[in-house]
Short mmCIF file of C-alpha atoms in Angstrom, two decimals:
data_model
loop_
_atom_site.label_atom_id
_atom_site.label_comp_id
_atom_site.label_asym_id
_atom_site.label_seq_id
_atom_site.Cartn_x
_atom_site.Cartn_y
_atom_site.Cartn_z
CA ALA A 45 -36.75 58.27 -59.36
CA VAL A 46 -35.37 59.84 -56.43
CA ALA A 47 -32.76 61.41 -56.10
CA SER A 48 -31.04 62.31 -52.67
CA ALA A 49 -27.67 63.87 -51.53
CA PRO A 50 -24.55 61.16 -49.93
CA GLN A 51 -26.45 59.85 -46.65
CA VAL A 52 -25.57 56.87 -43.67
CA LEU A 53 -28.01 54.18 -44.22
CA LYS A 54 -26.40 51.91 -41.18
CA GLU A 55 -22.98 52.57 -39.18
CA ASN A 56 -21.30 49.84 -37.69
CA VAL A 57 -23.32 46.51 -39.88
CA LYS A 58 -20.88 43.58 -40.69
CA LYS A 59 -19.08 43.56 -43.78
CA GLU A 60 -21.39 40.36 -44.88
CA GLU A 61 -24.29 42.83 -43.92
CA ALA A 62 -23.11 45.88 -45.78
CA GLU A 63 -22.35 43.30 -48.80
CA GLU A 64 -25.75 42.11 -48.66
CA ILE A 65 -27.72 45.76 -48.13
CA LYS A 66 -25.50 46.62 -51.06
CA LYS A 67 -26.74 44.70 -53.63
CA LYS A 68 -29.96 45.04 -52.53
CA PHE A 69 -29.73 49.10 -52.85
CA GLU A 70 -27.78 48.22 -56.43
CA ALA A 71 -30.82 46.23 -57.90
CA ALA A 72 -32.95 49.50 -56.99
CA GLY A 73 -31.03 50.95 -59.37
CA ALA A 74 -28.86 53.38 -55.87
CA LYS A 75 -25.35 53.61 -56.21
CA VAL A 76 -24.24 52.03 -52.98
CA GLU A 77 -20.44 52.84 -51.74
CA LEU A 78 -18.85 51.23 -48.75
CA LYS A 79 -16.52 53.01 -45.96
#
């Protein structure tokens, strides 16, 4: 498992794109927070 401090993966993405990215990371076991 990889532990890291919160970091910005991508900025200024469309909400739909952000949701897709979020799903991929959560499927891999990451905790994702959209702002």
